[in-house]
PDB file of C-alpha atoms in Angstrom:
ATOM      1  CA  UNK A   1       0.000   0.000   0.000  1.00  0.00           C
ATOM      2  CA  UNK A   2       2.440   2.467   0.626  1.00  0.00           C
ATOM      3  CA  UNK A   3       4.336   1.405  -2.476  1.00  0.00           C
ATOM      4  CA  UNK A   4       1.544   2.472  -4.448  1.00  0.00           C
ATOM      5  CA  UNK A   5       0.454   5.940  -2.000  1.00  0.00           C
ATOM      6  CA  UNK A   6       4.285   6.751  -3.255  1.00  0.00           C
ATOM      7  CA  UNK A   7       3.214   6.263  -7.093  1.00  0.00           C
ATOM      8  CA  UNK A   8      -0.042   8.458  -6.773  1.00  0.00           C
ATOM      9  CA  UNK A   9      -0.153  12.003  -8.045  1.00  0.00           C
ATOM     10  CA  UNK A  10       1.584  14.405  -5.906  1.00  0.00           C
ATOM     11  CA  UNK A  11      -0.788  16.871  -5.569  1.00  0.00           C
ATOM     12  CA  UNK A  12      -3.145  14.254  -4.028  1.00  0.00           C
ATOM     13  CA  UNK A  13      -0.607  12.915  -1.717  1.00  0.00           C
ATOM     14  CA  UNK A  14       0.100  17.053  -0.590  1.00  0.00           C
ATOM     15  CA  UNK A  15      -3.645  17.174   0.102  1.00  0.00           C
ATOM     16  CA  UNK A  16      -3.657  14.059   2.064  1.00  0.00           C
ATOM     17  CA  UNK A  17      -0.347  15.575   4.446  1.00  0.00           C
ATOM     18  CA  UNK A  18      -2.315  18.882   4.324  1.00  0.00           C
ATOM     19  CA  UNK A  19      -5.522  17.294   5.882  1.00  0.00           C
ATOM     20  CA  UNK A  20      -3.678  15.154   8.607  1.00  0.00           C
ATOM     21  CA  UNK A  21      -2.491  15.923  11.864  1.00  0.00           C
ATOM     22  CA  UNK A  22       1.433  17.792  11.864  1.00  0.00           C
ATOM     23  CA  UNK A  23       1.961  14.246  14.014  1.00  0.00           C
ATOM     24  CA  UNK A  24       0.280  11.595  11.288  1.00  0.00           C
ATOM     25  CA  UNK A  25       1.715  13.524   8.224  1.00  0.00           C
ATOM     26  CA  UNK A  26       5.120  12.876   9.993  1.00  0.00           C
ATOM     27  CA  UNK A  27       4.246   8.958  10.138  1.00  0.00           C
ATOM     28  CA  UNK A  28       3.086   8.474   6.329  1.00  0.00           C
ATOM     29  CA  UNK A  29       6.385  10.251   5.032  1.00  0.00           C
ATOM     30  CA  UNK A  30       8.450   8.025   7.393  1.00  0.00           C
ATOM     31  CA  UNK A  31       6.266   5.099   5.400  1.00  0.00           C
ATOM     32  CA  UNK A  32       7.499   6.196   1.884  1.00  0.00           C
ATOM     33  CA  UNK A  33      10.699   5.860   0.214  1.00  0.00           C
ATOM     34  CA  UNK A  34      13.358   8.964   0.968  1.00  0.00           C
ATOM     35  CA  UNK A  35      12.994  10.355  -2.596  1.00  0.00           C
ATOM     36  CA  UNK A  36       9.484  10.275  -2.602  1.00  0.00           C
ATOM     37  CA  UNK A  37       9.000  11.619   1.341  1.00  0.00           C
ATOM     38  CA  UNK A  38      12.082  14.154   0.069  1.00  0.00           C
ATOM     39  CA  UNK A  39       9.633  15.946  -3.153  1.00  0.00           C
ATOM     40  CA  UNK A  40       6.183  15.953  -1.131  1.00  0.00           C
ATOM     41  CA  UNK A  41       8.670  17.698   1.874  1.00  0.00           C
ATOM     42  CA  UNK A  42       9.531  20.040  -0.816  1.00  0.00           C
ATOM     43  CA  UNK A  43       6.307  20.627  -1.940  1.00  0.00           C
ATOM     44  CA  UNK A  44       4.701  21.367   1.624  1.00  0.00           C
ATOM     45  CA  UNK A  45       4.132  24.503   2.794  1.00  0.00           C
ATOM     46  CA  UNK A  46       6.892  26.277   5.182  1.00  0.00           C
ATOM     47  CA  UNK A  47       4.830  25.458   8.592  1.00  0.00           C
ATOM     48  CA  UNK A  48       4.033  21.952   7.766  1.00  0.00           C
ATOM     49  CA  UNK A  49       7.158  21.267   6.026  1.00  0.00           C
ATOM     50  CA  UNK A  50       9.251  22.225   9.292  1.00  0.00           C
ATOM     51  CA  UNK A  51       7.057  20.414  11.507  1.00  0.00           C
ATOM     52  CA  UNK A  52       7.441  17.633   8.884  1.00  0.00           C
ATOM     53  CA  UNK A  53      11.500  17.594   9.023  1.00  0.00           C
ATOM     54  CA  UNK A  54      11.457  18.114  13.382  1.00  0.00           C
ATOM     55  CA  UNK A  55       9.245  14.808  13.673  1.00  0.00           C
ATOM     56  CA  UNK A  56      11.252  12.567  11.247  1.00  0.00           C
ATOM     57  CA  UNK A  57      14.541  13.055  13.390  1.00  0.00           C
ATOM     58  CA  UNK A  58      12.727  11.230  16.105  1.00  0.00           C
ATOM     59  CA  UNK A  59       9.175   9.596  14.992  1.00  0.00           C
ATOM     60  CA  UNK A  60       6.501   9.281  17.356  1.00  0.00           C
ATOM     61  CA  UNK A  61       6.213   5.343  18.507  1.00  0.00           C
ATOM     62  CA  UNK A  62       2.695   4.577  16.901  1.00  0.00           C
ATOM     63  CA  UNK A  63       0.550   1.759  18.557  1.00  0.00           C
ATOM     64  CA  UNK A  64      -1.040  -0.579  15.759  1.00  0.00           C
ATOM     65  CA  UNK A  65      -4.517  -0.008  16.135  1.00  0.00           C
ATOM     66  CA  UNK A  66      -3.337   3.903  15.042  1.00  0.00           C
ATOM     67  CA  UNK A  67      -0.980   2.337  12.470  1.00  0.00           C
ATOM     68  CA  UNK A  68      -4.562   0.387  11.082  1.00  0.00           C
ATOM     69  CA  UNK A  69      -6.587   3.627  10.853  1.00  0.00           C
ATOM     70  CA  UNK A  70      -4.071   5.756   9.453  1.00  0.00           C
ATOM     71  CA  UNK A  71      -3.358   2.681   6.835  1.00  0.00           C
ATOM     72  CA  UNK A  72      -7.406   2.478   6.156  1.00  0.00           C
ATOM     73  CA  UNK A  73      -7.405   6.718   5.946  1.00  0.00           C
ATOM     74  CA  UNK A  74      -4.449   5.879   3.018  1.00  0.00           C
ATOM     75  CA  UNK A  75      -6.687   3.630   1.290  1.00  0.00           C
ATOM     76  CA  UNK A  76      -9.499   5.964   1.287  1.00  0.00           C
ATOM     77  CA  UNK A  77      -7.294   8.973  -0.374  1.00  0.00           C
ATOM     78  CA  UNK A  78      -5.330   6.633  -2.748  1.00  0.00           C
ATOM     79  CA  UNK A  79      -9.402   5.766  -4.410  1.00  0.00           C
ATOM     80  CA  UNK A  80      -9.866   9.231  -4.275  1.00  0.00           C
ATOM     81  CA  UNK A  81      -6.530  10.353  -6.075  1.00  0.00           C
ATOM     82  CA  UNK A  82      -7.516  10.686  -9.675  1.00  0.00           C
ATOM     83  CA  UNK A  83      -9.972  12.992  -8.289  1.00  0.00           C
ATOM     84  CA  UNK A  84      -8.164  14.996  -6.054  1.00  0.00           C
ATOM     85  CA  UNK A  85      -5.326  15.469  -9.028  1.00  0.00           C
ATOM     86  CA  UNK A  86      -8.235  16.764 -11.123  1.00  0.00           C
ATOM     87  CA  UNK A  87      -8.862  19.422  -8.833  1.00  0.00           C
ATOM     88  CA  UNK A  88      -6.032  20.176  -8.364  1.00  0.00           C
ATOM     89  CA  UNK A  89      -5.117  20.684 -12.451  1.00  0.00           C
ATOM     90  CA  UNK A  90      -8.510  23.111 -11.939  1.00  0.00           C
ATOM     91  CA  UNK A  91      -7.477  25.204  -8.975  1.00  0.00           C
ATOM     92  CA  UNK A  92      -4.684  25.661 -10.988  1.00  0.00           C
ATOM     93  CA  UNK A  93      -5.727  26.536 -13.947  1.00  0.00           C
ATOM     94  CA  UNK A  94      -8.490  29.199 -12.565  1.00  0.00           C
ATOM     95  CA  UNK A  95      -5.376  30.794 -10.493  1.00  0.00           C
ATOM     96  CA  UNK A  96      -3.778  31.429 -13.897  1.00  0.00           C
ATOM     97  CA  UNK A  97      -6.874  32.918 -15.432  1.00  0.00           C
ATOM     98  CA  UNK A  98      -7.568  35.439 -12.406  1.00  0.00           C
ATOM     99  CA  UNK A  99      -3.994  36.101 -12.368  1.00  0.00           C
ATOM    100  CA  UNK A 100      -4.506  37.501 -15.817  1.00  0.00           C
ATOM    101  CA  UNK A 101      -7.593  39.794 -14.446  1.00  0.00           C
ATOM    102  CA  UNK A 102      -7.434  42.946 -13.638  1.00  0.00           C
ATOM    103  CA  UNK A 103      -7.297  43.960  -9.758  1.00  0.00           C
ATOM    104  CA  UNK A 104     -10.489  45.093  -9.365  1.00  0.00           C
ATOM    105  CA  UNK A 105     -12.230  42.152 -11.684  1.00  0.00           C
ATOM    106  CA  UNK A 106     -10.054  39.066  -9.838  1.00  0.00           C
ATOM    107  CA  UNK A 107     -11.413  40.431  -6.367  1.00  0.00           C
ATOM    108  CA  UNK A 108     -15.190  39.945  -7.731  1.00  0.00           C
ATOM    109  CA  UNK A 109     -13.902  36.899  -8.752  1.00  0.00           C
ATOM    110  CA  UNK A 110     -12.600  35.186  -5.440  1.00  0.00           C
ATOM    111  CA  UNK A 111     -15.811  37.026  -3.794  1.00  0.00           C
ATOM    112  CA  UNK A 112     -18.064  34.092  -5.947  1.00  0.00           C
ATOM    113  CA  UNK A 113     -16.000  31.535  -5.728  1.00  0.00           C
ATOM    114  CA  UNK A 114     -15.779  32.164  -1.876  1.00  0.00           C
ATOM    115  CA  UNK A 115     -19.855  31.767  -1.666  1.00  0.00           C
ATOM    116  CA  UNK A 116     -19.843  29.111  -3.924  1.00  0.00           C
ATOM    117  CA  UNK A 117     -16.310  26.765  -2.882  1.00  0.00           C
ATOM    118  CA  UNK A 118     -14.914  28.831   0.288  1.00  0.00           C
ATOM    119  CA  UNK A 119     -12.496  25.645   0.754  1.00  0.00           C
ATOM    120  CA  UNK A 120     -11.252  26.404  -3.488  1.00  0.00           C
ATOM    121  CA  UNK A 121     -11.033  29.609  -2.933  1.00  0.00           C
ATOM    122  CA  UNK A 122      -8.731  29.143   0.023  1.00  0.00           C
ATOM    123  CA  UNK A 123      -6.854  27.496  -1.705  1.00  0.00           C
ATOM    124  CA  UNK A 124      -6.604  29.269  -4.747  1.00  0.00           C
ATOM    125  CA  UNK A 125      -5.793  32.250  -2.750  1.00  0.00           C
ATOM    126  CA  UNK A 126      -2.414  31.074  -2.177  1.00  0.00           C
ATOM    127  CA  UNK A 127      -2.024  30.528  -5.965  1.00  0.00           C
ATOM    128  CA  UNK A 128      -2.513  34.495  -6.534  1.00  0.00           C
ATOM    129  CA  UNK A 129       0.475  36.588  -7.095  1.00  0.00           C
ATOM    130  CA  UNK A 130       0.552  40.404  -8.690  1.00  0.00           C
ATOM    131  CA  UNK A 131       3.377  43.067  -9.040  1.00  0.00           C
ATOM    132  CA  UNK A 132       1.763  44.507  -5.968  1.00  0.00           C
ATOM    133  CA  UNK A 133       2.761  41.883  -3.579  1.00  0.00           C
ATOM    134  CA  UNK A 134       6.267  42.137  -4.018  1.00  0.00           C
ATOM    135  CA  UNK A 135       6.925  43.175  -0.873  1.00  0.00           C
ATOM    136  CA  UNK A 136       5.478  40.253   0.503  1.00  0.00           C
ATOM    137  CA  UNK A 137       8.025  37.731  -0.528  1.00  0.00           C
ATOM    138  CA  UNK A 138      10.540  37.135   1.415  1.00  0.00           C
ATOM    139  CA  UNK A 139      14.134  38.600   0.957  1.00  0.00           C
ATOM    140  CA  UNK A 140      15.507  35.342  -0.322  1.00  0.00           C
ATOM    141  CA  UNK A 141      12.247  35.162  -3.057  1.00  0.00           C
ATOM    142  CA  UNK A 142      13.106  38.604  -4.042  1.00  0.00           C
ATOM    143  CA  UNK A 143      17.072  38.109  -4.152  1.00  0.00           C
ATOM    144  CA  UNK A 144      15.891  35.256  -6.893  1.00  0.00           C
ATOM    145  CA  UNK A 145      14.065  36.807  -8.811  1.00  0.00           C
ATOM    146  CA  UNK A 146      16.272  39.626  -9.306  1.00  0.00           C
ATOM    147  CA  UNK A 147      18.855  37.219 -10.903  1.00  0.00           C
ATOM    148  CA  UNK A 148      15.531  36.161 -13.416  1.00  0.00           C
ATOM    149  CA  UNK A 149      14.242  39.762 -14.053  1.00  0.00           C
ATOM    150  CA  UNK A 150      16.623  42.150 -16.622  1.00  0.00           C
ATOM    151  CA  UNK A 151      17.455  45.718 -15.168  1.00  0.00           C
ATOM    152  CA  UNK A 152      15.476  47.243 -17.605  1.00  0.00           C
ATOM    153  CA  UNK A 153      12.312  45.100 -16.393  1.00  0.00           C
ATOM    154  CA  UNK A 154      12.745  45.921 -12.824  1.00  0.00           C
ATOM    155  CA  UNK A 155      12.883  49.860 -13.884  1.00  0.00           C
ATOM    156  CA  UNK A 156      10.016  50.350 -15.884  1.00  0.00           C
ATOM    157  CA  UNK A 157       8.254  48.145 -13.576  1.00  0.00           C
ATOM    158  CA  UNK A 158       8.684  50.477 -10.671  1.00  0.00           C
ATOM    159  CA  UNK A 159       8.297  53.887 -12.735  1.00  0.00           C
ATOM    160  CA  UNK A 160       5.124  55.393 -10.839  1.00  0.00           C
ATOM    161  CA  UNK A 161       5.697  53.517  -7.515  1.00  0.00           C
ATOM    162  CA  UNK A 162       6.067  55.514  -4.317  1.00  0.00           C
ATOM    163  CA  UNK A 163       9.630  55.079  -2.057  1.00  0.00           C
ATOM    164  CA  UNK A 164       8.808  53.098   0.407  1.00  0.00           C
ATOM    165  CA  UNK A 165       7.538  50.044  -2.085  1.00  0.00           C
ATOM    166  CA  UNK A 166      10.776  51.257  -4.210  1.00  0.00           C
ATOM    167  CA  UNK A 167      12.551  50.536  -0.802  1.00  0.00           C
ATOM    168  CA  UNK A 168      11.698  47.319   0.257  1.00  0.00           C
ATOM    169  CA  UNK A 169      11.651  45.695  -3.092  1.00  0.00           C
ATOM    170  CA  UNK A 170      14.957  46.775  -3.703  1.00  0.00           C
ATOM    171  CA  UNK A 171      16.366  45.916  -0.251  1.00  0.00           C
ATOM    172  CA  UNK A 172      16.897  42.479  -1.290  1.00  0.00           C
ATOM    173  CA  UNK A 173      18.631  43.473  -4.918  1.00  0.00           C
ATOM    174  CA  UNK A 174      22.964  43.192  -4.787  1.00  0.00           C
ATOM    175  CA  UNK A 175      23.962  47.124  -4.209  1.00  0.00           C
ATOM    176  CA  UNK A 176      25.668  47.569  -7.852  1.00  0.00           C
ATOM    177  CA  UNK A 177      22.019  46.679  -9.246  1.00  0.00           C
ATOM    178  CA  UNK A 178      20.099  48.604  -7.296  1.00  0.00           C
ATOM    179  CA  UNK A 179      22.342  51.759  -7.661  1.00  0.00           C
ATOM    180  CA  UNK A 180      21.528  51.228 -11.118  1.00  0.00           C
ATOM    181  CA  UNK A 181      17.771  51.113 -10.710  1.00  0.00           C
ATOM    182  CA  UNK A 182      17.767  54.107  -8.911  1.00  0.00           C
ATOM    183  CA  UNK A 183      20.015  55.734 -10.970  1.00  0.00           C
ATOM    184  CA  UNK A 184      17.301  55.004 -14.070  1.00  0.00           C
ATOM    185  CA  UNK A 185      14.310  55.574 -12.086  1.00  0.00           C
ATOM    186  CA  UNK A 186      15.390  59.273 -10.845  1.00  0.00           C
ATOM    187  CA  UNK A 187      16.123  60.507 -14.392  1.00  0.00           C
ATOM    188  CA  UNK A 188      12.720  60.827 -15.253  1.00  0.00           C
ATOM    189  CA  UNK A 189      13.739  59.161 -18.825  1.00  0.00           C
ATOM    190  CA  UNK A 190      10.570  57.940 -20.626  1.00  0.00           C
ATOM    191  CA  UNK A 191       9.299  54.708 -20.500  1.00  0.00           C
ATOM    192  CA  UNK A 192       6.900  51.995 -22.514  1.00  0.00           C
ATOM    193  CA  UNK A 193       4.257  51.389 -20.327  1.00  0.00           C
ATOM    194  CA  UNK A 194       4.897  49.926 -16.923  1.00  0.00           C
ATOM    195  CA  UNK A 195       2.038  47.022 -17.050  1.00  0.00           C
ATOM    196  CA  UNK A 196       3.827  45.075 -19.339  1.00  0.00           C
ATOM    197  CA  UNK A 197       6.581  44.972 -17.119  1.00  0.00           C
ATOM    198  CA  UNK A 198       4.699  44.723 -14.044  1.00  0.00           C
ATOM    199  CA  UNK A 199       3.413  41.465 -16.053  1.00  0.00           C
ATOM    200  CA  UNK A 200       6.374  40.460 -16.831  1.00  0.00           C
ATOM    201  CA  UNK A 201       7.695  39.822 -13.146  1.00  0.00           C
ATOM    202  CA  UNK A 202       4.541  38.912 -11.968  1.00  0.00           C
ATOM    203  CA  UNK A 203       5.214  35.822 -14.563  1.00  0.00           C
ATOM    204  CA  UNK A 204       8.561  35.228 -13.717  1.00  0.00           C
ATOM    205  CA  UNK A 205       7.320  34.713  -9.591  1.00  0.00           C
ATOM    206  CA  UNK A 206       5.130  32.631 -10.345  1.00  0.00           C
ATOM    207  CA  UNK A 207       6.534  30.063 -12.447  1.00  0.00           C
ATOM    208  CA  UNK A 208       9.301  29.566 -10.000  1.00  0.00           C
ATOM    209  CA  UNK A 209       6.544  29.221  -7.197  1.00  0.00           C
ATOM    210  CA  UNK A 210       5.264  26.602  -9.414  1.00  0.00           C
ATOM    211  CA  UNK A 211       8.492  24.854  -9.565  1.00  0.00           C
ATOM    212  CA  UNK A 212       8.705  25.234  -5.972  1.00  0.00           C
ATOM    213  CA  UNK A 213      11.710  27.925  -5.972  1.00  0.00           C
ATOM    214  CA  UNK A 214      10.138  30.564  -3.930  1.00  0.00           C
ATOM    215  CA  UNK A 215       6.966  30.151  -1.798  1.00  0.00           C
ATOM    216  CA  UNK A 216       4.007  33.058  -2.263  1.00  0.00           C
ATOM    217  CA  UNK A 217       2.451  33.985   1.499  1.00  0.00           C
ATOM    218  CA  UNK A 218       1.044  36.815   3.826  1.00  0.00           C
ATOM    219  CA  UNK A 219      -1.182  39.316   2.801  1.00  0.00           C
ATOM    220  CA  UNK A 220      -1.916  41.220  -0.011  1.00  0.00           C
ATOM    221  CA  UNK A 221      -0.146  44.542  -0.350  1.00  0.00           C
ATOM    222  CA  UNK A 222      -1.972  47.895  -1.432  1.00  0.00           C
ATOM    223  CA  UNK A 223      -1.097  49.177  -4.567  1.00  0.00           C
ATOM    224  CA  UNK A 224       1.642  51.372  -4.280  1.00  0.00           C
ATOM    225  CA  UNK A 225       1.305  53.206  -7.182  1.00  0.00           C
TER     226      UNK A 225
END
């Protein structure tokens, strides 16, 4: 059984470790081969994924009647996998698509899908990334994605922004760069408009959150513009 848990999709086994106890998550990974337990680690978020790594040094003794209901709660997801991978494929695709909408239409958005699938939409939430949440990544996101997105980008990007979101988005950029940047930005040179490059890095986040690079989290910023 836990041959074939390790061969099921992983978004399905993510939802299973998701929906567990921090304490019975721990258990199934130590069940699974290391390279398996090692990508669905990777793939957890930060919280769970610490908790994950603290309990395998030392795993919890488990008695077997605990062993048999976690085993039957295994069975249940594995029948349910094809399922779960499907919804998974469709969270992910309607992230993309309101990721394309403008502010003010992806907030109507998430308002009906929070009425209609509040769990989705929770979800989904966590899928949403735009050039005004910058400031929410972490310096080590930002650092990366400064070493994906040109100089040029990065200025016309941040053409209309006020100083303090100039600030802390550029905390995190190497000092020769962001002299640069600054250097651009207080020339008051024209520029093509900044939505396309506001796009542009919005893109760039997101496919490395999608490849697990950087992880997208806290609140929503206001716009800064």
């Amino acid at each position: 059984m836990w041959r074939s848990l390790g061969q099921a999709p992983e978004s399905a086994i993510v939802a299973l470790l998701m929906a567990e106890r921090a304490a019975t998550a721990t258990y199934i990974l130590s069940r699974l081969d290391p390279p398996v337990a090692t990508r669905l680690v990777a793939a957890l978020p930060r919280d769970r994924r610490n908790a994950a790594l603290c309990g395998l040094v030392a795993p919890l003794d488990v008695t077997p009647l605990a062993a048999h209901l976690i085993e039957e709660a295994v069975e249940a997801a594995l029948k349910q996998a094809p399922a779960s991978a499907a919804d998974a494929g469709g969270r992910s695709r309607l992230a993309g698509i309101i990721n394309s909408l403008d502010p003010e239409e992806a907030e109507d958005a998430m308002r009906a899908l929070e009425q209609v699938r509040p769990k989705d939409a929770a979800i989904v939430k966590t899928m949403l990334f735009s050039f005004n949440d910058l400031p929410r990544l972490s310096e080590r996101a930002r650092a990366l994605l400064f070493d994906r997105a040109s100089i040029d980008i990065v200025v016309m990007a941040l053409r209309g922004t006020d100083a303090d979101f100039r600030d802390i988005v550029l905390s995190s950029m190497p000092s020769r760069g962001r002299r640069l940047v600054e250097g651009e930005l207080n020339s008051g040179a024209f520029a093509p408009p900044r939505d396309v490059a506001k796009a542009r890095i919005a893109d760039i986040v997101l496919g490395m959150a999608s490849r697990n690079e950087i992880e997208l989290g806290g609140a929503p910023s206001a716009d800064p513009s």
